[in-house]
Amino acid sequence: MAAKAKIRALVAGNWKMNGLKASKKEVVSLGKRLAPKGKTAKRPACDVLVCPPATLIASLKEAAKGTKIAIGGQDCHAKASGAHTGDLSAEMLKDAGATFVIVGHSERRADHGETDAVVRAKAEAAHRAGLVAIVCVGETEKQRDAGETLSVIATQLAGSLPDGLNAKTTVVAYEPVWAIGTGRTPTVEDVAKVHAEIRAILKKRFKAEGEAMRLLYGGSVKPSNAAELMSVPNVNGALVGGASLKAEDFHGIVAAYA
Ligand code: PEP
């Protein structure tokens, strides 16, 4: 039997509603850190993605030219165009230079009432436009305390993931809501348990594609805990909020894969 191909990790930064034109320097700095001049330079053994506010996609794409940094959006509308004031379609993000888009982040689910069905439609829109969809799931603290983590995740995955997925165009991010921006993280045992469950669900529904799909962990990942979290089985990278804003911190997380 042929050896299983190793899943290439992805470290993705979500800048959320942070960043002005001047933030371009962080991507320039990150690019230099990823490919410094000199004999000891080592390319990261993972893919690197920055998802800035949509206003910065085009300029960060320009800043990332010649580097391995991909640029993504943080959300998209399900439709390609139309009367939806203030919204952006996946096609528009692609046109601006994005190759990925995050959908179903817990802040979108909470702030904008996005249901699993809405998230699924957005993931379908991402695929229609030729973007990789990063589909987020995660339990609240109340659900965790009630012992509902695995059932909540299973329900979110069932409702948020479109049928017929392919591992190249979909990434799943497990982000416990209570760990986002709090400095708290689950134990590695808990992360391993949830990721094993997600992998089993994906394999059951999507067969080989589910086996090959990247599963990111997100929630208070920082340089000091990245190596430990990224070494957990079935963790194929990270979705990073606060620590992705500064090139030095974000690179410290990418370095977990050096
Ligand atoms: C996030 O919002 O996706 C996230 C993981 O945030 P933080 O890293 O700041 O916890």
PDB file of C-alpha atoms and ligand atoms in Angstrom:
ATOM      1  CA  MET A   1       0.000   0.000   0.000  1.00  0.00           C
ATOM      2  CA  ALA A   2       1.338   3.449  -0.888  1.00  0.00           C
ATOM      3  CA  ALA A   3       2.409   5.600   2.042  1.00  0.00           C
ATOM      4  CA  LYS A   4      -0.121   8.251   3.011  1.00  0.00           C
ATOM      5  CA  ALA A   5       0.822  11.738   1.849  1.00  0.00           C
ATOM      6  CA  LYS A   6       1.531  14.051   4.778  1.00  0.00           C
ATOM      7  CA  ILE A   7      -0.928  16.928   5.082  1.00  0.00           C
ATOM      8  CA  ARG A   8       0.810  20.256   4.492  1.00  0.00           C
ATOM      9  CA  ALA A   9      -0.007  22.593   7.335  1.00  0.00           C
ATOM     10  CA  LEU A  10      -1.532  26.048   7.001  1.00  0.00           C
ATOM     11  CA  VAL A  11      -0.965  28.917   9.415  1.00  0.00           C
ATOM     12  CA  ALA A  12      -3.624  31.549   8.785  1.00  0.00           C
ATOM     13  CA  GLY A  13      -3.874  34.997  10.344  1.00  0.00           C
ATOM     14  CA  ASN A  14      -7.238  36.671  10.851  1.00  0.00           C
ATOM     15  CA  TRP A  15      -6.733  40.393  11.355  1.00  0.00           C
ATOM     16  CA  LYS A  16     -10.447  40.920  12.057  1.00  0.00           C
ATOM     17  CA  MET A  17     -11.388  44.651  12.057  1.00  0.00           C
ATOM     18  CA  ASN A  18      -7.790  45.758  12.500  1.00  0.00           C
ATOM     19  CA  GLY A  19      -5.365  47.329  10.076  1.00  0.00           C
ATOM     20  CA  LEU A  20      -4.913  50.502   8.050  1.00  0.00           C
ATOM     21  CA  LYS A  21      -2.761  51.209   5.001  1.00  0.00           C
ATOM     22  CA  ALA A  22       0.344  51.375   7.207  1.00  0.00           C
ATOM     23  CA  SER A  23      -0.174  47.735   8.255  1.00  0.00           C
ATOM     24  CA  LYS A  24       1.245  46.737   4.900  1.00  0.00           C
ATOM     25  CA  LYS A  25       4.650  46.880   6.587  1.00  0.00           C
ATOM     26  CA  GLU A  26       3.743  43.808   8.654  1.00  0.00           C
ATOM     27  CA  VAL A  27       3.326  41.719   5.508  1.00  0.00           C
ATOM     28  CA  VAL A  28       6.555  43.101   4.070  1.00  0.00           C
ATOM     29  CA  SER A  29       8.309  42.190   7.329  1.00  0.00           C
ATOM     30  CA  LEU A  30       6.707  38.742   7.416  1.00  0.00           C
ATOM     31  CA  GLY A  31       7.867  38.112   3.846  1.00  0.00           C
ATOM     32  CA  LYS A  32      11.441  38.979   4.817  1.00  0.00           C
ATOM     33  CA  ARG A  33      11.277  36.723   7.865  1.00  0.00           C
ATOM     34  CA  LEU A  34       9.973  33.823   5.785  1.00  0.00           C
ATOM     35  CA  ALA A  35      12.753  34.082   3.231  1.00  0.00           C
ATOM     36  CA  PRO A  36      15.644  35.970   4.802  1.00  0.00           C
ATOM     37  CA  LYS A  37      18.810  36.403   2.808  1.00  0.00           C
ATOM     38  CA  GLY A  38      21.708  34.205   3.887  1.00  0.00           C
ATOM     39  CA  LYS A  39      22.786  30.623   3.967  1.00  0.00           C
ATOM     40  CA  THR A  40      20.854  29.607   7.063  1.00  0.00           C
ATOM     41  CA  ALA A  41      17.542  30.737   5.593  1.00  0.00           C
ATOM     42  CA  LYS A  42      14.864  28.076   5.900  1.00  0.00           C
ATOM     43  CA  ARG A  43      11.542  28.199   4.115  1.00  0.00           C
ATOM     44  CA  PRO A  44       8.584  27.403   6.344  1.00  0.00           C
ATOM     45  CA  ALA A  45       7.280  23.875   6.096  1.00  0.00           C
ATOM     46  CA  CYS A  46       3.728  25.200   6.007  1.00  0.00           C
ATOM     47  CA  ASP A  47       1.537  27.480   3.929  1.00  0.00           C
ATOM     48  CA  VAL A  48       1.098  30.996   5.283  1.00  0.00           C
ATOM     49  CA  LEU A  49      -2.039  33.092   4.870  1.00  0.00           C
ATOM     50  CA  VAL A  50      -3.009  36.577   6.024  1.00  0.00           C
ATOM     51  CA  CYS A  51      -6.693  37.580   6.035  1.00  0.00           C
ATOM     52  CA  PRO A  52      -6.851  41.366   6.466  1.00  0.00           C
ATOM     53  CA  PRO A  53      -9.974  43.547   6.309  1.00  0.00           C
ATOM     54  CA  ALA A  54     -11.218  43.566   2.699  1.00  0.00           C
ATOM     55  CA  THR A  55     -10.030  47.174   2.305  1.00  0.00           C
ATOM     56  CA  LEU A  56      -6.442  45.922   2.457  1.00  0.00           C
ATOM     57  CA  ILE A  57      -6.603  42.806   0.288  1.00  0.00           C
ATOM     58  CA  ALA A  58      -5.292  44.455  -2.873  1.00  0.00           C
ATOM     59  CA  SER A  59      -2.452  46.335  -1.197  1.00  0.00           C
ATOM     60  CA  LEU A  60      -1.361  43.334   0.879  1.00  0.00           C
ATOM     61  CA  LYS A  61      -1.448  41.173  -2.230  1.00  0.00           C
ATOM     62  CA  GLU A  62       0.950  43.659  -3.766  1.00  0.00           C
ATOM     63  CA  ALA A  63       3.119  43.656  -0.622  1.00  0.00           C
ATOM     64  CA  ALA A  64       3.212  39.843  -0.666  1.00  0.00           C
ATOM     65  CA  LYS A  65       4.403  39.654  -4.278  1.00  0.00           C
ATOM     66  CA  GLY A  66       7.443  37.396  -4.546  1.00  0.00           C
ATOM     67  CA  THR A  67       6.785  35.805  -1.146  1.00  0.00           C
ATOM     68  CA  LYS A  68       4.888  32.646  -0.261  1.00  0.00           C
ATOM     69  CA  ILE A  69       2.239  34.590   1.670  1.00  0.00           C
ATOM     70  CA  ALA A  70      -1.330  34.106   0.462  1.00  0.00           C
ATOM     71  CA  ILE A  71      -4.020  36.705   1.104  1.00  0.00           C
ATOM     72  CA  GLY A  72      -7.614  35.922   2.062  1.00  0.00           C
ATOM     73  CA  GLY A  73     -10.934  37.467   3.020  1.00  0.00           C
ATOM     74  CA  GLN A  74     -12.705  37.155   6.381  1.00  0.00           C
ATOM     75  CA  ASP A  75     -16.235  36.653   5.076  1.00  0.00           C
ATOM     76  CA  CYS A  76     -18.238  36.740   1.863  1.00  0.00           C
ATOM     77  CA  HIS A  77     -21.859  37.006   0.771  1.00  0.00           C
ATOM     78  CA  ALA A  78     -23.484  33.890  -0.650  1.00  0.00           C
ATOM     79  CA  LYS A  79     -24.507  35.653  -3.861  1.00  0.00           C
ATOM     80  CA  ALA A  80     -22.134  36.715  -6.635  1.00  0.00           C
ATOM     81  CA  SER A  81     -23.616  40.221  -7.011  1.00  0.00           C
ATOM     82  CA  GLY A  82     -26.789  42.195  -6.413  1.00  0.00           C
ATOM     83  CA  ALA A  83     -28.610  44.564  -4.098  1.00  0.00           C
ATOM     84  CA  HIS A  84     -26.792  43.802  -0.830  1.00  0.00           C
ATOM     85  CA  THR A  85     -25.484  47.103   0.448  1.00  0.00           C
ATOM     86  CA  GLY A  86     -22.205  46.830   2.275  1.00  0.00           C
ATOM     87  CA  ASP A  87     -21.618  43.178   1.445  1.00  0.00           C
ATOM     88  CA  LEU A  88     -18.832  41.657  -0.611  1.00  0.00           C
ATOM     89  CA  SER A  89     -19.050  38.602  -2.820  1.00  0.00           C
ATOM     90  CA  ALA A  90     -16.480  35.837  -3.047  1.00  0.00           C
ATOM     91  CA  GLU A  91     -15.920  36.893  -6.651  1.00  0.00           C
ATOM     92  CA  MET A  92     -15.010  40.408  -5.472  1.00  0.00           C
ATOM     93  CA  LEU A  93     -12.525  39.051  -2.938  1.00  0.00           C
ATOM     94  CA  LYS A  94     -10.971  36.918  -5.643  1.00  0.00           C
ATOM     95  CA  ASP A  95     -10.829  39.895  -7.983  1.00  0.00           C
ATOM     96  CA  ALA A  96      -9.004  41.882  -5.280  1.00  0.00           C
ATOM     97  CA  GLY A  97      -6.369  39.157  -4.909  1.00  0.00           C
ATOM     98  CA  ALA A  98      -7.729  36.754  -2.294  1.00  0.00           C
ATOM     99  CA  THR A  99      -7.265  33.021  -2.694  1.00  0.00           C
ATOM    100  CA  PHE A 100      -8.939  31.992   0.583  1.00  0.00           C
ATOM    101  CA  VAL A 101     -11.929  33.173   2.590  1.00  0.00           C
ATOM    102  CA  ILE A 102     -12.919  32.445   6.189  1.00  0.00           C
ATOM    103  CA  VAL A 103     -16.602  31.587   6.631  1.00  0.00           C
ATOM    104  CA  GLY A 104     -18.604  30.930   9.785  1.00  0.00           C
ATOM    105  CA  HIS A 105     -16.203  32.568  12.224  1.00  0.00           C
ATOM    106  CA  SER A 106     -17.850  32.581  15.652  1.00  0.00           C
ATOM    107  CA  GLU A 107     -17.840  36.389  15.641  1.00  0.00           C
ATOM    108  CA  ARG A 108     -19.904  36.338  12.432  1.00  0.00           C
ATOM    109  CA  ARG A 109     -22.175  33.654  13.845  1.00  0.00           C
ATOM    110  CA  ALA A 110     -22.702  35.720  17.041  1.00  0.00           C
ATOM    111  CA  ASP A 111     -22.667  39.291  15.681  1.00  0.00           C
ATOM    112  CA  HIS A 112     -24.618  38.633  12.488  1.00  0.00           C
ATOM    113  CA  GLY A 113     -26.743  35.644  13.467  1.00  0.00           C
ATOM    114  CA  GLU A 114     -25.168  33.418  10.820  1.00  0.00           C
ATOM    115  CA  THR A 115     -26.656  29.949  10.919  1.00  0.00           C
ATOM    116  CA  ASP A 116     -25.042  26.748   9.669  1.00  0.00           C
ATOM    117  CA  ALA A 117     -27.145  27.038   6.500  1.00  0.00           C
ATOM    118  CA  VAL A 118     -25.817  30.552   5.846  1.00  0.00           C
ATOM    119  CA  VAL A 119     -22.259  29.387   6.451  1.00  0.00           C
ATOM    120  CA  ARG A 120     -22.768  26.502   4.043  1.00  0.00           C
ATOM    121  CA  ALA A 121     -24.071  28.874   1.362  1.00  0.00           C
ATOM    122  CA  LYS A 122     -21.011  31.078   1.878  1.00  0.00           C
ATOM    123  CA  ALA A 123     -18.671  28.085   1.570  1.00  0.00           C
ATOM    124  CA  GLU A 124     -20.446  27.178  -1.689  1.00  0.00           C
ATOM    125  CA  ALA A 125     -19.992  30.765  -2.868  1.00  0.00           C
ATOM    126  CA  ALA A 126     -16.286  30.576  -2.076  1.00  0.00           C
ATOM    127  CA  HIS A 127     -15.954  27.437  -4.191  1.00  0.00           C
ATOM    128  CA  ARG A 128     -18.015  28.956  -7.008  1.00  0.00           C
ATOM    129  CA  ALA A 129     -15.538  31.856  -7.094  1.00  0.00           C
ATOM    130  CA  GLY A 130     -12.498  29.590  -6.953  1.00  0.00           C
ATOM    131  CA  LEU A 131     -11.508  30.402  -3.376  1.00  0.00           C
ATOM    132  CA  VAL A 132     -10.481  27.993  -0.641  1.00  0.00           C
ATOM    133  CA  ALA A 133     -13.099  28.139   2.128  1.00  0.00           C
ATOM    134  CA  ILE A 134     -11.938  28.004   5.756  1.00  0.00           C
ATOM    135  CA  VAL A 135     -15.056  26.842   7.578  1.00  0.00           C
ATOM    136  CA  CYS A 136     -15.047  27.581  11.322  1.00  0.00           C
ATOM    137  CA  VAL A 137     -16.786  25.602  14.040  1.00  0.00           C
ATOM    138  CA  GLY A 138     -16.542  25.735  17.826  1.00  0.00           C
ATOM    139  CA  GLU A 139     -18.490  25.458  21.047  1.00  0.00           C
ATOM    140  CA  THR A 140     -19.273  28.206  23.550  1.00  0.00           C
ATOM    141  CA  GLU A 141     -18.147  27.934  27.142  1.00  0.00           C
ATOM    142  CA  LYS A 142     -21.684  27.120  28.237  1.00  0.00           C
ATOM    143  CA  GLN A 143     -21.871  24.269  25.744  1.00  0.00           C
ATOM    144  CA  ARG A 144     -18.479  22.999  26.854  1.00  0.00           C
ATOM    145  CA  ASP A 145     -19.485  23.083  30.519  1.00  0.00           C
ATOM    146  CA  ALA A 146     -22.645  21.159  29.634  1.00  0.00           C
ATOM    147  CA  GLY A 147     -20.513  18.442  27.991  1.00  0.00           C
ATOM    148  CA  GLU A 148     -21.926  19.275  24.563  1.00  0.00           C
ATOM    149  CA  THR A 149     -18.693  20.045  22.695  1.00  0.00           C
ATOM    150  CA  LEU A 150     -18.670  17.027  20.399  1.00  0.00           C
ATOM    151  CA  SER A 151     -22.372  17.152  19.582  1.00  0.00           C
ATOM    152  CA  VAL A 152     -22.217  20.903  18.858  1.00  0.00           C
ATOM    153  CA  ILE A 153     -19.255  20.404  16.537  1.00  0.00           C
ATOM    154  CA  ALA A 154     -20.948  17.496  14.766  1.00  0.00           C
ATOM    155  CA  THR A 155     -24.082  19.583  14.175  1.00  0.00           C
ATOM    156  CA  GLN A 156     -22.098  22.563  12.913  1.00  0.00           C
ATOM    157  CA  LEU A 157     -20.071  20.404  10.537  1.00  0.00           C
ATOM    158  CA  ALA A 158     -23.164  18.653   9.210  1.00  0.00           C
ATOM    159  CA  GLY A 159     -24.914  21.949   8.530  1.00  0.00           C
ATOM    160  CA  SER A 160     -22.008  24.159   7.465  1.00  0.00           C
ATOM    161  CA  LEU A 161     -20.100  21.956   5.037  1.00  0.00           C
ATOM    162  CA  PRO A 162     -21.410  21.608   1.478  1.00  0.00           C
ATOM    163  CA  ASP A 163     -21.653  18.148  -0.084  1.00  0.00           C
ATOM    164  CA  GLY A 164     -18.929  16.741  -2.315  1.00  0.00           C
ATOM    165  CA  LEU A 165     -16.068  18.657  -0.715  1.00  0.00           C
ATOM    166  CA  ASN A 166     -12.511  18.415  -1.867  1.00  0.00           C
ATOM    167  CA  ALA A 167      -9.518  18.698   0.443  1.00  0.00           C
ATOM    168  CA  LYS A 168      -7.799  21.244  -1.788  1.00  0.00           C
ATOM    169  CA  THR A 169     -10.601  23.782  -1.592  1.00  0.00           C
ATOM    170  CA  THR A 170     -11.866  23.382   1.978  1.00  0.00           C
ATOM    171  CA  VAL A 171     -10.180  23.753   5.344  1.00  0.00           C
ATOM    172  CA  VAL A 172     -11.943  23.218   8.672  1.00  0.00           C
ATOM    173  CA  ALA A 173     -10.976  25.360  11.662  1.00  0.00           C
ATOM    174  CA  TYR A 174     -11.897  24.268  15.186  1.00  0.00           C
ATOM    175  CA  GLU A 175     -12.094  27.350  17.364  1.00  0.00           C
ATOM    176  CA  PRO A 176     -13.570  26.968  20.856  1.00  0.00           C
ATOM    177  CA  VAL A 177     -15.391  30.291  21.285  1.00  0.00           C
ATOM    178  CA  TRP A 178     -14.224  30.611  24.892  1.00  0.00           C
ATOM    179  CA  ALA A 179     -10.585  30.394  23.782  1.00  0.00           C
ATOM    180  CA  ILE A 180     -10.779  33.194  21.215  1.00  0.00           C
ATOM    181  CA  GLY A 181      -8.960  36.309  22.385  1.00  0.00           C
ATOM    182  CA  THR A 182      -8.981  35.163  26.016  1.00  0.00           C
ATOM    183  CA  GLY A 183      -5.493  33.732  26.448  1.00  0.00           C
ATOM    184  CA  ARG A 184      -7.124  30.437  27.470  1.00  0.00           C
ATOM    185  CA  THR A 185      -6.640  27.256  25.458  1.00  0.00           C
ATOM    186  CA  PRO A 186      -8.011  23.739  25.798  1.00  0.00           C
ATOM    187  CA  THR A 187      -5.586  21.065  26.983  1.00  0.00           C
ATOM    188  CA  VAL A 188      -3.748  19.222  24.242  1.00  0.00           C
ATOM    189  CA  GLU A 189      -5.793  16.146  25.204  1.00  0.00           C
ATOM    190  CA  ASP A 190      -9.012  18.066  24.582  1.00  0.00           C
ATOM    191  CA  VAL A 191      -7.759  19.428  21.265  1.00  0.00           C
ATOM    192  CA  ALA A 192      -6.714  15.902  20.241  1.00  0.00           C
ATOM    193  CA  LYS A 193     -10.132  14.531  21.166  1.00  0.00           C
ATOM    194  CA  VAL A 194     -12.086  17.140  19.203  1.00  0.00           C
ATOM    195  CA  HIS A 195      -9.804  16.970  16.179  1.00  0.00           C
ATOM    196  CA  ALA A 196      -9.991  13.167  16.111  1.00  0.00           C
ATOM    197  CA  GLU A 197     -13.783  13.454  16.158  1.00  0.00           C
ATOM    198  CA  ILE A 198     -13.761  16.038  13.360  1.00  0.00           C
ATOM    199  CA  ARG A 199     -11.460  13.814  11.296  1.00  0.00           C
ATOM    200  CA  ALA A 200     -13.769  10.832  11.829  1.00  0.00           C
ATOM    201  CA  ILE A 201     -16.805  12.879  10.754  1.00  0.00           C
ATOM    202  CA  LEU A 202     -15.021  14.185   7.648  1.00  0.00           C
ATOM    203  CA  LYS A 203     -13.768  10.725   6.691  1.00  0.00           C
ATOM    204  CA  LYS A 204     -17.214   9.259   7.050  1.00  0.00           C
ATOM    205  CA  ARG A 205     -18.830  11.913   4.870  1.00  0.00           C
ATOM    206  CA  PHE A 206     -16.083  12.796   2.389  1.00  0.00           C
ATOM    207  CA  LYS A 207     -13.973   9.600   2.390  1.00  0.00           C
ATOM    208  CA  ALA A 208     -10.390  10.197   1.115  1.00  0.00           C
ATOM    209  CA  GLU A 209     -11.017  13.946   0.813  1.00  0.00           C
ATOM    210  CA  GLY A 210     -12.025  14.062   4.467  1.00  0.00           C
ATOM    211  CA  GLU A 211      -8.869  12.214   5.379  1.00  0.00           C
ATOM    212  CA  ALA A 212      -6.728  14.741   3.495  1.00  0.00           C
ATOM    213  CA  MET A 213      -8.539  17.919   4.591  1.00  0.00           C
ATOM    214  CA  ARG A 214      -6.600  20.399   6.719  1.00  0.00           C
ATOM    215  CA  LEU A 215      -7.912  20.861  10.257  1.00  0.00           C
ATOM    216  CA  LEU A 216      -6.758  24.049  11.953  1.00  0.00           C
ATOM    217  CA  TYR A 217      -6.890  24.796  15.641  1.00  0.00           C
ATOM    218  CA  GLY A 218      -7.726  28.395  16.588  1.00  0.00           C
ATOM    219  CA  GLY A 219      -8.058  30.210  19.913  1.00  0.00           C
ATOM    220  CA  SER A 220      -5.238  32.087  21.690  1.00  0.00           C
ATOM    221  CA  VAL A 221      -2.447  30.524  19.655  1.00  0.00           C
ATOM    222  CA  LYS A 222       0.805  32.409  20.267  1.00  0.00           C
ATOM    223  CA  PRO A 223       4.500  31.782  19.714  1.00  0.00           C
ATOM    224  CA  SER A 224       4.850  30.256  23.184  1.00  0.00           C
ATOM    225  CA  ASN A 225       2.161  27.574  22.759  1.00  0.00           C
ATOM    226  CA  ALA A 226       2.198  27.026  18.982  1.00  0.00           C
ATOM    227  CA  ALA A 227       4.680  24.146  18.885  1.00  0.00           C
ATOM    228  CA  GLU A 228       2.746  22.176  21.490  1.00  0.00           C
ATOM    229  CA  LEU A 229      -0.663  22.780  19.899  1.00  0.00           C
ATOM    230  CA  MET A 230       0.623  22.127  16.364  1.00  0.00           C
ATOM    231  CA  SER A 231       2.105  18.789  17.433  1.00  0.00           C
ATOM    232  CA  VAL A 232      -1.329  17.400  18.368  1.00  0.00           C
ATOM    233  CA  PRO A 233      -2.474  14.629  15.998  1.00  0.00           C
ATOM    234  CA  ASN A 234      -4.938  15.878  13.361  1.00  0.00           C
ATOM    235  CA  VAL A 235      -3.943  19.497  13.913  1.00  0.00           C
ATOM    236  CA  ASN A 236      -2.710  20.666  10.528  1.00  0.00           C
ATOM    237  CA  GLY A 237      -2.101  24.294  11.330  1.00  0.00           C
ATOM    238  CA  ALA A 238      -3.579  27.272  13.131  1.00  0.00           C
ATOM    239  CA  LEU A 239      -6.075  30.062  12.690  1.00  0.00           C
ATOM    240  CA  VAL A 240      -4.618  33.003  14.581  1.00  0.00           C
ATOM    241  CA  GLY A 241      -6.290  36.256  15.602  1.00  0.00           C
ATOM    242  CA  GLY A 242      -4.437  38.686  17.881  1.00  0.00           C
ATOM    243  CA  ALA A 243      -0.990  37.177  17.408  1.00  0.00           C
ATOM    244  CA  SER A 244      -1.215  37.530  13.618  1.00  0.00           C
ATOM    245  CA  LEU A 245      -1.207  41.334  13.701  1.00  0.00           C
ATOM    246  CA  LYS A 246       2.524  41.708  14.274  1.00  0.00           C
ATOM    247  CA  ALA A 247       4.921  39.999  11.876  1.00  0.00           C
ATOM    248  CA  GLU A 248       7.259  38.988  14.685  1.00  0.00           C
ATOM    249  CA  ASP A 249       4.544  37.160  16.648  1.00  0.00           C
ATOM    250  CA  PHE A 250       2.963  35.595  13.595  1.00  0.00           C
ATOM    251  CA  HIS A 251       6.319  34.412  12.352  1.00  0.00           C
ATOM    252  CA  GLY A 252       6.952  32.936  15.798  1.00  0.00           C
ATOM    253  CA  ILE A 253       3.884  30.745  15.232  1.00  0.00           C
ATOM    254  CA  VAL A 254       4.848  29.826  11.657  1.00  0.00           C
ATOM    255  CA  ALA A 255       8.234  28.811  13.102  1.00  0.00           C
ATOM    256  CA  ALA A 256       6.502  25.915  14.876  1.00  0.00           C
ATOM    257  CA  TYR A 257       6.780  24.274  11.444  1.00  0.00           C
ATOM    258  CA  ALA A 258      10.415  25.234  10.776  1.00  0.00           C
TER     259      ALA A 258
HETATM  260  C1  PEP B   1      -9.769  33.999  15.896  1.00  0.00           C
HETATM  261  O1  PEP B   1     -10.538  34.911  16.110  1.00  0.00           O
HETATM  262  O2  PEP B   1      -9.888  33.331  14.851  1.00  0.00           O
HETATM  263  C2  PEP B   1      -8.744  33.714  16.880  1.00  0.00           C
HETATM  264  C3  PEP B   1      -8.247  32.519  16.897  1.00  0.00           C
HETATM  265  O3  PEP B   1      -8.395  34.738  17.722  1.00  0.00           O
HETATM  266  P1  PEP B   1      -7.207  34.727  18.815  1.00  0.00           P
HETATM  267  O4  PEP B   1      -6.020  34.043  18.193  1.00  0.00           O
HETATM  268  O5  PEP B   1      -6.950  36.154  19.117  1.00  0.00           O
HETATM  269  O6  PEP B   1      -7.716  33.948  19.985  1.00  0.00           O
END
